[in-house]
Amino acid sequence: MSAFRDGLLEGRTAFIAGGTSGINLGIAKRMAELGARVAVAGRDPEKARRAAAEIGRGAAGYSCDVRDYAATRAAMEQIHAAWGPMHIVVSGAAGNFLAPAAGLSANGFKTVVDIDLLGTFNVFRGCYDLIAKPGASLIAITAGQAVNPTMLQIHACAAKAGVNQVVRVLAMEWGPEGVRVNGVSPGPIAGTEGMARLAPNEAVTKAITGRIALRRFGEIDEIAESAVFLCSDSAAYITGTILECDGGSQLGDARNPMERA
Ligand code: NAP
Ligand code: COA
């Protein structure tokens, strides 16, 4: 159930890096439903084309690897040329897998850091002179791993911790120009590639759910609502924050001592 009125994002353009599947595609769809002109990008051009068709409402799909600054910048330049200054930029591309540190190669670590952290820098740095000033809202999709050390995810923990700091530093540097920079930190979200990788069976899913205060996985739509809030005028005085939309996951293990015994 959404509290947002129809047409809330009318007249705004949004670029969602990594918006061709999962949570980010959900964000793209919701922004389009609320009136924004939406462009999504991922590595796979066919997936990007399908995502744009699924979003409808004139959405555009681009292909670029966020690890490649020039390619990412080129996609955003095309959007700017077609639609003018961007009002909303979401950096959501990420890679993750479970691997013990002792079994992870330097390239495996680097790959995830490059997609999540360097990719977020590339998207935000690349859009700097292509966004509406004042008024633009930049949003990074981060994760609880940024704050909570998580075994088998040393790569994602390091990468997302960096993403949170990118958000905070840019909020300070670009705030004077009227640009807001925030993060959304989803908890475990049902039906996503991320959870297929991190909770690969029923037992793990049950164990994770049992420790969350709200005792359930989140929905893609719930993350989309948080992203919409942050880029709406209702959040006009909010910058440099990480909005945890995670059912209380970051509070820690929400079983009482009797349940734990
Ligand atoms: P997903 O469906 O795998 O989406 C990843 C998106 O990023 C796809 O559009 C993918 O398209 C794109 N992508 C991946 N590598 C890329 C690259 N190098 N350059 C450009 N695009 C790239 O993932 P998800 O599970 O929905 O997760 C989305 C975001 O939410 C991520 O930032 C993730 O860390 C965060 N998150 C997810 C969960 C969860 O429960 N799923 C929890 C916390 C945080 P291509 O494959 O075509 O490139
Ligand atoms: N365990 C350990 N290492 C792994 C691994 C795993 N499950 N998967 C990949 N790696 C390592 C590879 O072995 C390689 O290192 P090496 O050269 O030393 O052997 C390195 O990571 C890069 O792998 P590669 O397959 O070339 O990377 P890629 O750039 O093609 O793909 C990934 C990036 C690995 C992150 C891939 O899983 C991906 O594209 N993910 C996007 C979707 C996703 O993760 N969604 C969830 C978001 S939360």
XYZ file of C-alpha atoms in Angstrom, residues 69 73 76 86 122-133 138 173-174 177 179:
21
model
C 33.787 4.923 -16.438
C 29.394 8.235 -18.746
C 24.318 9.036 -19.183
C 18.614 14.063 -14.765
C 31.644 6.086 -11.605
C 27.861 6.553 -11.745
C 27.823 9.514 -9.375
C 31.010 11.162 -10.647
C 29.864 10.594 -14.221
C 26.475 12.241 -13.692
C 27.827 15.311 -11.864
C 27.460 17.782 -14.738
C 24.413 16.032 -16.232
C 22.044 16.417 -13.269
C 19.544 19.117 -12.356
C 21.041 21.608 -9.913
C 21.231 10.597 -5.941
C 30.627 18.127 -1.212
C 27.543 18.528 -3.428
C 24.752 22.951 -5.041
C 22.199 17.961 -4.700
